[in-house]
Coordinates of C-alpha atoms in Angstrom, one line a residue:
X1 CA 15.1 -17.7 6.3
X2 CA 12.7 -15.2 8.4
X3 CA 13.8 -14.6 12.1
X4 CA 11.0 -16.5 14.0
X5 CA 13.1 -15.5 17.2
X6 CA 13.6 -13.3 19.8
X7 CA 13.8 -12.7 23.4
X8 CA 10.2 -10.4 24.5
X9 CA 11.3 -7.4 26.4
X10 CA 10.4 -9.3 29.8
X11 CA 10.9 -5.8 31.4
X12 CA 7.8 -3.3 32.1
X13 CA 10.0 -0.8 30.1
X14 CA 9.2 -2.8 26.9
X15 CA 5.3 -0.3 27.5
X16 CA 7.8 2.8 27.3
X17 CA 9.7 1.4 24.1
X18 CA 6.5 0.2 22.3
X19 CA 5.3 3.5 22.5
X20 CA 8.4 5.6 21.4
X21 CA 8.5 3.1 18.8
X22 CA 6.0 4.8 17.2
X23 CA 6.6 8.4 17.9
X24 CA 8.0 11.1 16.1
X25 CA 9.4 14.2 17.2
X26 CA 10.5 17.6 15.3
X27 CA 14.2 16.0 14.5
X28 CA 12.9 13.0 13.0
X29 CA 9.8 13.5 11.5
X30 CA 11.1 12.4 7.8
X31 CA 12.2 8.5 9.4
X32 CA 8.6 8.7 10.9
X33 CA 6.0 10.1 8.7
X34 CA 5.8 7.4 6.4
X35 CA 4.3 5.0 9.2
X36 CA 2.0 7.5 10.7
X37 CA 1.2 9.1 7.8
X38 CA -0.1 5.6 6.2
X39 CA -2.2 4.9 9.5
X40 CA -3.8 8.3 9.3
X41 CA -4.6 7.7 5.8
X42 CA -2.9 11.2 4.8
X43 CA 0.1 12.4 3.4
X44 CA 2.4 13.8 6.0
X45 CA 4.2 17.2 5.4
X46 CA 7.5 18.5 6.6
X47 CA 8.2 19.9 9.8
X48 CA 9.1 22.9 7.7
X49 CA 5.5 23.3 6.8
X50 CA 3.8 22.1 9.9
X51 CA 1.3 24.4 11.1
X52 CA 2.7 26.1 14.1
X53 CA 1.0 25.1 18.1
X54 CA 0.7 28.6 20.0
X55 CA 0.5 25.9 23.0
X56 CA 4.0 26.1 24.7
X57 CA 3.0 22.0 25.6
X58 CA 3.1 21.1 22.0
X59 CA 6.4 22.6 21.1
X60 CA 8.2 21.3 24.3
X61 CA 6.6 17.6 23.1
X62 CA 8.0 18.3 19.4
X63 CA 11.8 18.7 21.0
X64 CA 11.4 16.0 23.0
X65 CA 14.9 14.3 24.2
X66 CA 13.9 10.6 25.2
X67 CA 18.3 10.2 26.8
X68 CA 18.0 13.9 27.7
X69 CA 16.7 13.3 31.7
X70 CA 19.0 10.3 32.1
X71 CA 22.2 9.6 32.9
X72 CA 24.9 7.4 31.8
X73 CA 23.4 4.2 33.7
X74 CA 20.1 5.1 32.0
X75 CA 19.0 6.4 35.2
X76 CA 17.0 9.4 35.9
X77 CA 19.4 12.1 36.9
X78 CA 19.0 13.6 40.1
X79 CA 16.8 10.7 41.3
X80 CA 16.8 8.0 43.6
X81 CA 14.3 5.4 43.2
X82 CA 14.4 3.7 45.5
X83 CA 13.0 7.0 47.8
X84 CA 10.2 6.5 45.9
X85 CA 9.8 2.4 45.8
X86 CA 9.6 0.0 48.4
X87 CA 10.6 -3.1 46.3
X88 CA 8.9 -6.9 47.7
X89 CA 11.0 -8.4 50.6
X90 CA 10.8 -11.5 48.4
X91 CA 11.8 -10.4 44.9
X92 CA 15.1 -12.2 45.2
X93 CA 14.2 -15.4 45.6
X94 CA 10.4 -15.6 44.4
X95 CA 9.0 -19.3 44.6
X96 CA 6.4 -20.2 40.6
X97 CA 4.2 -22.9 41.0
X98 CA 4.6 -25.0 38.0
X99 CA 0.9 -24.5 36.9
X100 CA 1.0 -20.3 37.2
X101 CA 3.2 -20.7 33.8
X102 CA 2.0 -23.8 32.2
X103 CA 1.6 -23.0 28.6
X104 CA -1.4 -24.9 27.4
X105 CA -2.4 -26.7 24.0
X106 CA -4.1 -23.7 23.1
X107 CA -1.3 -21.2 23.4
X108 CA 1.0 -23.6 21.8
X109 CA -1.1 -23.5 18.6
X110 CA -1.3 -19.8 18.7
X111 CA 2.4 -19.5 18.4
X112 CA 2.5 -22.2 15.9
X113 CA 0.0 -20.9 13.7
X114 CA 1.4 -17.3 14.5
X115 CA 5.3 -18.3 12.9
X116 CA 3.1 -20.0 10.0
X117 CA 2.0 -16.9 9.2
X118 CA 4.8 -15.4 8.4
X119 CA 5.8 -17.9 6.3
X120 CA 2.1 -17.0 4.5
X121 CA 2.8 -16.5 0.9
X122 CA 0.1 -15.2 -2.2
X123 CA -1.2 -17.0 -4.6
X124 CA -3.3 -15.6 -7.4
X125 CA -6.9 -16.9 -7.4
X126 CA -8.3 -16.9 -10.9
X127 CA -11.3 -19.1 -10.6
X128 CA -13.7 -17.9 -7.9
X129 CA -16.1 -15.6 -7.5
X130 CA -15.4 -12.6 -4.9
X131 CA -16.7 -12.6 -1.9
X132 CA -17.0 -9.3 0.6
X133 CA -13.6 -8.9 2.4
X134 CA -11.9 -10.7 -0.4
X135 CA -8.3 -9.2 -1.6
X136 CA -8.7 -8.6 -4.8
X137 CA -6.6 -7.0 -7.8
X138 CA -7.9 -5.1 -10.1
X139 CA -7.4 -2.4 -13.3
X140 CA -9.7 0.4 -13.9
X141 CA -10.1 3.2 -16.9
X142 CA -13.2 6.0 -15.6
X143 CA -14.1 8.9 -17.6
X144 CA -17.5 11.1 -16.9
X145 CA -19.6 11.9 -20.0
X146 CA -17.5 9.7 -22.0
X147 CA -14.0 11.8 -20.7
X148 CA -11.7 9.8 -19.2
X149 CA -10.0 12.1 -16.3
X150 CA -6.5 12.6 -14.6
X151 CA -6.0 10.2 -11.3
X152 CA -9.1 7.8 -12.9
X153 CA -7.1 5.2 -14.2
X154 CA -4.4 2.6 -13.1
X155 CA -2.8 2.4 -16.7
X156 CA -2.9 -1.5 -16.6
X157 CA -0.3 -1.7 -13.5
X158 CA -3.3 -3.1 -11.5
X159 CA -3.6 -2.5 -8.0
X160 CA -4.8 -4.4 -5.1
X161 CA -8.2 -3.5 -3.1
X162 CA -10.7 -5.1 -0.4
X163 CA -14.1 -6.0 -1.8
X164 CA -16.9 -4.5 -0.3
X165 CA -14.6 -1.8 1.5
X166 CA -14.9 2.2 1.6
X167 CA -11.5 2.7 0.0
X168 CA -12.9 3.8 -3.2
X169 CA -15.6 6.4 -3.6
X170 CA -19.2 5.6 -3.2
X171 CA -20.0 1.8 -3.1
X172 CA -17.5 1.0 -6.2
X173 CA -15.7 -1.8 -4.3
X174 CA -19.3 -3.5 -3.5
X175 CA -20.1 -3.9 -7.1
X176 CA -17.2 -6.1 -8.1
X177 CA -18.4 -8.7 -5.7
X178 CA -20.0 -11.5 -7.2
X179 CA -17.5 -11.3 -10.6
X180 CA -14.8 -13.3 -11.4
X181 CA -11.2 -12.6 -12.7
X182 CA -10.8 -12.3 -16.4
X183 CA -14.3 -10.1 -16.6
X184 CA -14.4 -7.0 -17.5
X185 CA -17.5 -4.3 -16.3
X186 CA -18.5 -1.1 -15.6
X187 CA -18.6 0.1 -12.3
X188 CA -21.1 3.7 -11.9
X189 CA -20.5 5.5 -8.8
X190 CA -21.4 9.2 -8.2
X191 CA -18.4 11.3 -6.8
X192 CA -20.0 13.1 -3.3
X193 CA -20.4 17.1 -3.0
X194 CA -16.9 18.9 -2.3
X195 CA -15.2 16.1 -4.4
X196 CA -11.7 17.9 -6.3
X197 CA -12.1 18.9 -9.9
X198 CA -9.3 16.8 -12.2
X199 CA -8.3 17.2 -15.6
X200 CA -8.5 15.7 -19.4
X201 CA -5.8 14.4 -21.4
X202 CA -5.3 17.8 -22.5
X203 CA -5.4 19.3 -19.0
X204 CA -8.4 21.2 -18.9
X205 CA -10.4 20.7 -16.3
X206 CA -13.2 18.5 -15.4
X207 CA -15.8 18.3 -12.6
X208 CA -16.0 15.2 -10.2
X209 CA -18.2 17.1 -7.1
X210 CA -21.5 15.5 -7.6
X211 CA -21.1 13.7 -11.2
X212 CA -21.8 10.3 -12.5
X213 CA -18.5 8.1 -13.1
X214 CA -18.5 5.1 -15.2
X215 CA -15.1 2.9 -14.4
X216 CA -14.7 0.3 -16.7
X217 CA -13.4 -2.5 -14.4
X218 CA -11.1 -5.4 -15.2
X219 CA -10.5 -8.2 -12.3
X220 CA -7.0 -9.4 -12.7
X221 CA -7.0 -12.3 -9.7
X222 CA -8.3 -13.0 -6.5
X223 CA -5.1 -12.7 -3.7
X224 CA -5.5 -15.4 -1.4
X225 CA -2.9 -16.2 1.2
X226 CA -1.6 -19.4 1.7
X227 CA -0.4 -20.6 5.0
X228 CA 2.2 -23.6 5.0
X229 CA 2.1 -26.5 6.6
X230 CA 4.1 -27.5 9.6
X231 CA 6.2 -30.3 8.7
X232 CA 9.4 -31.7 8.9
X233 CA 10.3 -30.7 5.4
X234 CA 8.8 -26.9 6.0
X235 CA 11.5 -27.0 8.7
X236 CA 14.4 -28.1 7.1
X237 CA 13.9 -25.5 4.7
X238 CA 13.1 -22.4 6.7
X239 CA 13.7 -22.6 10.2
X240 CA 17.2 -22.4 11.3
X241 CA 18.6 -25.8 12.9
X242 CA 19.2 -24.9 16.2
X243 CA 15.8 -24.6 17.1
X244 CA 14.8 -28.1 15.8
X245 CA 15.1 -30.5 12.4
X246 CA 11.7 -32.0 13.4
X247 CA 8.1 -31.0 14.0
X248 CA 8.1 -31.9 17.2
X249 CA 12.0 -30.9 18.5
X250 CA 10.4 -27.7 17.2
X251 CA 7.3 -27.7 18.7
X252 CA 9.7 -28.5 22.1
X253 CA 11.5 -25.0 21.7
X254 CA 8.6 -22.8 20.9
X255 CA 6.8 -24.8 24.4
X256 CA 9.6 -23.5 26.2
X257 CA 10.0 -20.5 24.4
X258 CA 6.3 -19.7 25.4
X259 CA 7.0 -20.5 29.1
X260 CA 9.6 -18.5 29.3
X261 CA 7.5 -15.7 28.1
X262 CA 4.6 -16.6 30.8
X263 CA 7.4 -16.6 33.4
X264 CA 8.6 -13.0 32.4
X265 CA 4.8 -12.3 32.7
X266 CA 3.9 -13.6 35.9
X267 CA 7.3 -12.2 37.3
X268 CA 6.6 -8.7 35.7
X269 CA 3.2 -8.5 37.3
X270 CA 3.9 -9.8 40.5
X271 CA 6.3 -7.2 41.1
X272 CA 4.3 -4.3 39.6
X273 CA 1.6 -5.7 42.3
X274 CA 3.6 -6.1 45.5
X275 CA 5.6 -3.2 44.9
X276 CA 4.6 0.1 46.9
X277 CA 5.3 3.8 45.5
X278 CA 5.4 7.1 47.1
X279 CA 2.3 9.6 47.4
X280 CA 4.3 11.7 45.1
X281 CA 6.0 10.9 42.2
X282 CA 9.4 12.3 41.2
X283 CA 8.4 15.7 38.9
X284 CA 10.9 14.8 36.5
X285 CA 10.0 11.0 35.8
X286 CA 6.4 11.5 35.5
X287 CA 7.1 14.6 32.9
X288 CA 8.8 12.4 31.3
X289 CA 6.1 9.9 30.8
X290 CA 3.6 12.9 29.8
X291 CA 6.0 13.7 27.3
X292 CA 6.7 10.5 25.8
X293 CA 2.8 10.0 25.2
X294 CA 2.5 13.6 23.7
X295 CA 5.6 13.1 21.4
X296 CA 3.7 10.1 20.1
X297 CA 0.8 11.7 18.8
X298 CA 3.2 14.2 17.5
X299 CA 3.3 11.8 14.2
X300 CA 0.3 11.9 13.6
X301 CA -0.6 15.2 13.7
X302 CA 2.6 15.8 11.4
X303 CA 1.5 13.2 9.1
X304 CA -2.2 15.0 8.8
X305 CA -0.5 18.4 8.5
X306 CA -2.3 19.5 11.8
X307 CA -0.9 20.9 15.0
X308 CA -1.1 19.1 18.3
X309 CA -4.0 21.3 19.5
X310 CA -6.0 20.5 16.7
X311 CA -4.9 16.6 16.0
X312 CA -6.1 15.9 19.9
X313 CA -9.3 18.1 19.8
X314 CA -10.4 16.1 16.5
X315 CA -9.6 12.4 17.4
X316 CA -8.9 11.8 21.5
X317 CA -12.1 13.9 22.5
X318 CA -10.2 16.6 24.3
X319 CA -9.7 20.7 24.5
X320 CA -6.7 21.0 24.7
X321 CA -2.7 19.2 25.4
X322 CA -3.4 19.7 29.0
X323 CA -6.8 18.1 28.9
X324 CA -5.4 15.1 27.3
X325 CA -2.8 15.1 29.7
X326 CA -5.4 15.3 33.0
X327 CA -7.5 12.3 31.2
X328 CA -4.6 10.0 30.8
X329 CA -3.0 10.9 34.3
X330 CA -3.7 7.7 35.5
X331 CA -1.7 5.7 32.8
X332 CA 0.8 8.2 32.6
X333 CA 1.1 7.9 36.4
X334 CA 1.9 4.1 35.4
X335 CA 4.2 4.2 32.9
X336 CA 6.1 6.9 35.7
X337 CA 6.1 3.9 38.2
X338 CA 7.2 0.8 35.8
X339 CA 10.4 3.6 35.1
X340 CA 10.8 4.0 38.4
X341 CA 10.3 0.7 39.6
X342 CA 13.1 -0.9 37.1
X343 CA 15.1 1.5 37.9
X344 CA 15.2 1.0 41.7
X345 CA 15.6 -3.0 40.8
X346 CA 18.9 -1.8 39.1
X347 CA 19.8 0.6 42.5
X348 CA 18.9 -2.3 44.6
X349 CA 21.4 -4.5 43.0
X350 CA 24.5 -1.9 42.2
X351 CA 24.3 -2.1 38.5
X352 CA 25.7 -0.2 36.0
X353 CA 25.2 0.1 32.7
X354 CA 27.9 -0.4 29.8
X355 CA 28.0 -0.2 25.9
X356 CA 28.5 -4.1 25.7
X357 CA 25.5 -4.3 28.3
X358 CA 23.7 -2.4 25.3
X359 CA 25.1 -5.0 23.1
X360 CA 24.1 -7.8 24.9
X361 CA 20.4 -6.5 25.3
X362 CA 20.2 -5.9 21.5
X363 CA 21.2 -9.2 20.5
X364 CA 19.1 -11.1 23.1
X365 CA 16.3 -9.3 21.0
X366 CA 18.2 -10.6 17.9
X367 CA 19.2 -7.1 16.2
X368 CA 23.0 -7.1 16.2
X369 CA 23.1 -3.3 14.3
X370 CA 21.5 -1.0 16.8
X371 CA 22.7 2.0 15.4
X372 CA 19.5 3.9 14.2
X373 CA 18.0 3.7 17.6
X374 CA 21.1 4.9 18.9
X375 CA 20.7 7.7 16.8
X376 CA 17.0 8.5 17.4
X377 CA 17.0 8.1 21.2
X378 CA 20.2 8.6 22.4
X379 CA 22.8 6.6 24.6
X380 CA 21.4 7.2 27.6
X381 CA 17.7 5.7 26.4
X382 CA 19.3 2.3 25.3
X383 CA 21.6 2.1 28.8
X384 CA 17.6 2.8 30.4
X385 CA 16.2 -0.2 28.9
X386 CA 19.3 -2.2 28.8
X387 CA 19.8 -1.9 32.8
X388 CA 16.2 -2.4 33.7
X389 CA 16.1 -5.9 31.6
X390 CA 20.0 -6.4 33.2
X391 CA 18.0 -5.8 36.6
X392 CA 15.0 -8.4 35.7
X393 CA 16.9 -11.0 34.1
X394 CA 18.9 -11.4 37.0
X395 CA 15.9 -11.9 39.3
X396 CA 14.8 -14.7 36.3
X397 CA 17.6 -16.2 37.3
X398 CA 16.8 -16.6 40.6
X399 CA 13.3 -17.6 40.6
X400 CA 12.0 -21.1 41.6
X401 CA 9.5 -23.1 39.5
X402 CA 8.2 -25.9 41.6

């Protein structure tokens, strides 16, 4: 059975996790290029053989420590938050109205239609003609002047492709709409200027820049996806029991699950509204926060074999590190203040932070084996978030829906 499942980070530190999610740093660039370098469309390379940043910025983002400024609470060492945040007199006991977290028709079927989804499975189409944006698998032999050439040909293994797309050279992808599966065509495309040579069966070499293709193209199937239906028998069979055996014992828990979630949201915003914050933020937190957004975009550079200089001056419209970093201030300024502000939620109430606190904010997310996070961000990055959503959860707890 898929996990349908588990608790949202309710916490505004759930901004600062999403994002390290997704970033990769010097030490773990092998666990991280494969992700970045698939949404960069490039192969990623080795830090080994990165191109080296003269910037001093770029390096310091590369060796990035995300537990390195914290201590063993998961707060930032040497700093007090609450010097820097006046938390609402009222967070303690806040009053909801009922309606401020109502979850509506609408949202309900969202979440329905969202768990459906991943319940979607394939089925192969092999009567209908293709359409523009339709999935569709296909095998392909091309030559030029009659040669068939190296890399031109999916040796009957088939592969799957978007009709009308850009993901094949010239318009290829536009001519197979309108066919069916079982036919068998040519497709005649013209490689553009600069296009790499390939090779013959025999490995000499053969020039794509500027020639004429043929690809003789075979349509295997049509992929649709097939979404289930929600009944009782879908959820006897896939959804575990303690979340409903009916349709609408299910439909009860996903209602509440929902208005849990707009709870957590309305709390969440109210305090990152009422709350007030110092003229001056702590150097170290808001470092921090630069940092975490360079060390992001660290992976992608890595995965197109560029340094950070160069990865920021070609796709976020900036000079240089620093003027990314002046551009963003604002958001970076924000992501200092949600640390900041869970953080002086945990002072405010004398927590601490334990390995079974770690535990128990793990498995509330429904991920009992935490150990590769451990291992990427350290202790001391875990105890961060696990103390901030201690912190909220215990205002949760508190609150008043009337």
């Amino acid at each position: 059975m898929k996990k349908i499942f588990s608790r949202s980070l309710a916490a505004a530190l759930c901004a600062g996790m999403a994002l390290s999610l997704a970033a990769c740093s010097s030490t773990a660039a092998s666990s991280q290029s494969a992700a970045s370098s698939e949404a960069a469309g490039s192969e990623a390379s080795s830090a080994a053989s990165a191109p080296v940043d003269p910037d001093p910025l770029a390096q310091k983002a590369a060796d990035f420590n995300y537990s390195a400024a914290l201590d063993e609470n998961g707060y930032f060492t040497g700093v007090r938050a609450l010097d820097y945040v006046t938390l609402p007199a009222d967070y303690k006991a806040l009053s909801v109205s009922a309606a401020d977290v109502q979850v509506t028709d609408d949202e309900l079927q969202t979440n329905l239609d969202y768990i459906l989804s991943q319940f979607a499975e394939t089925e192969q189409d092999t009567e209908s003609t293709i359409q523009n944006g339709d999935s569709v698998n296909i095998d392909y032999v091309g030559s030029v002047d009659g040669i068939e050439f190296t890399g031109g040909n999916t040796n009957g293994q088939g592969t799957t492709v978007t009709a009308g797309s850009t993901q094949y050279v010239d318009d290829f992808l536009t001519q197979i709409i309108g066919h069916k599966p079982g036919e068998t065509f040519d497709v005649v495309v013209t490689f553009p200027d600069g296009y790499n040579d390939s090779t013959d069966a025999n490995g000499d070499p053969i020039k794509l820049a500027g020639q004429e293709a043929v690809f003789s193209v075979t349509i295997n199937y049509i992929a649709k996806s097939v979404t289930p239906e929600l009944t009782d028998e879908f959820i006897s069979k896939n959804i575990d029991p303690k979340y409903g055996s009916t349709v609408e014992e299910f439909k009860d828990t996903v209602r509440k699950d929902v208005a849990d979630a707009n709870l957590e949201k309305y709390v969440t915003n109210y305090l990152t509204q009422n709350s007030v914050y110092a003229d001056e933020l702590p150097e170290a937190v808001t470092e921090y926060s630069s940092m975490m957004v360079l060390n992001y975009y660290c992976g992608y550079a890595s995965a197109k074999n560029q340094t950070l200089t160069q990865f920021i001056q070609e796709n976020l419209d900036a000079d240089s590190i620093q003027a990314l970093l002046d551009s963003n201030k604002e958001a970076i300024d924000n992501q200092a203040k949600r640390f900041l502000l869970y953080q002086a939620l945990a002072e405010d109430q004398g927590l601490d932070c334990t390995d079974d606190d770690v535990k128990a904010y793990f498995e509330d997310l429904g991920n009992t084996d935490y150990s590769d996070y451990q291992n990427f961000y350290g202790t001391n990055y875990l105890r961060m978030n696990a103390v901030g959503d201690k912190a909220f959860n215990n205002i949760l707890a508190s609150v008043t829906v009337g």
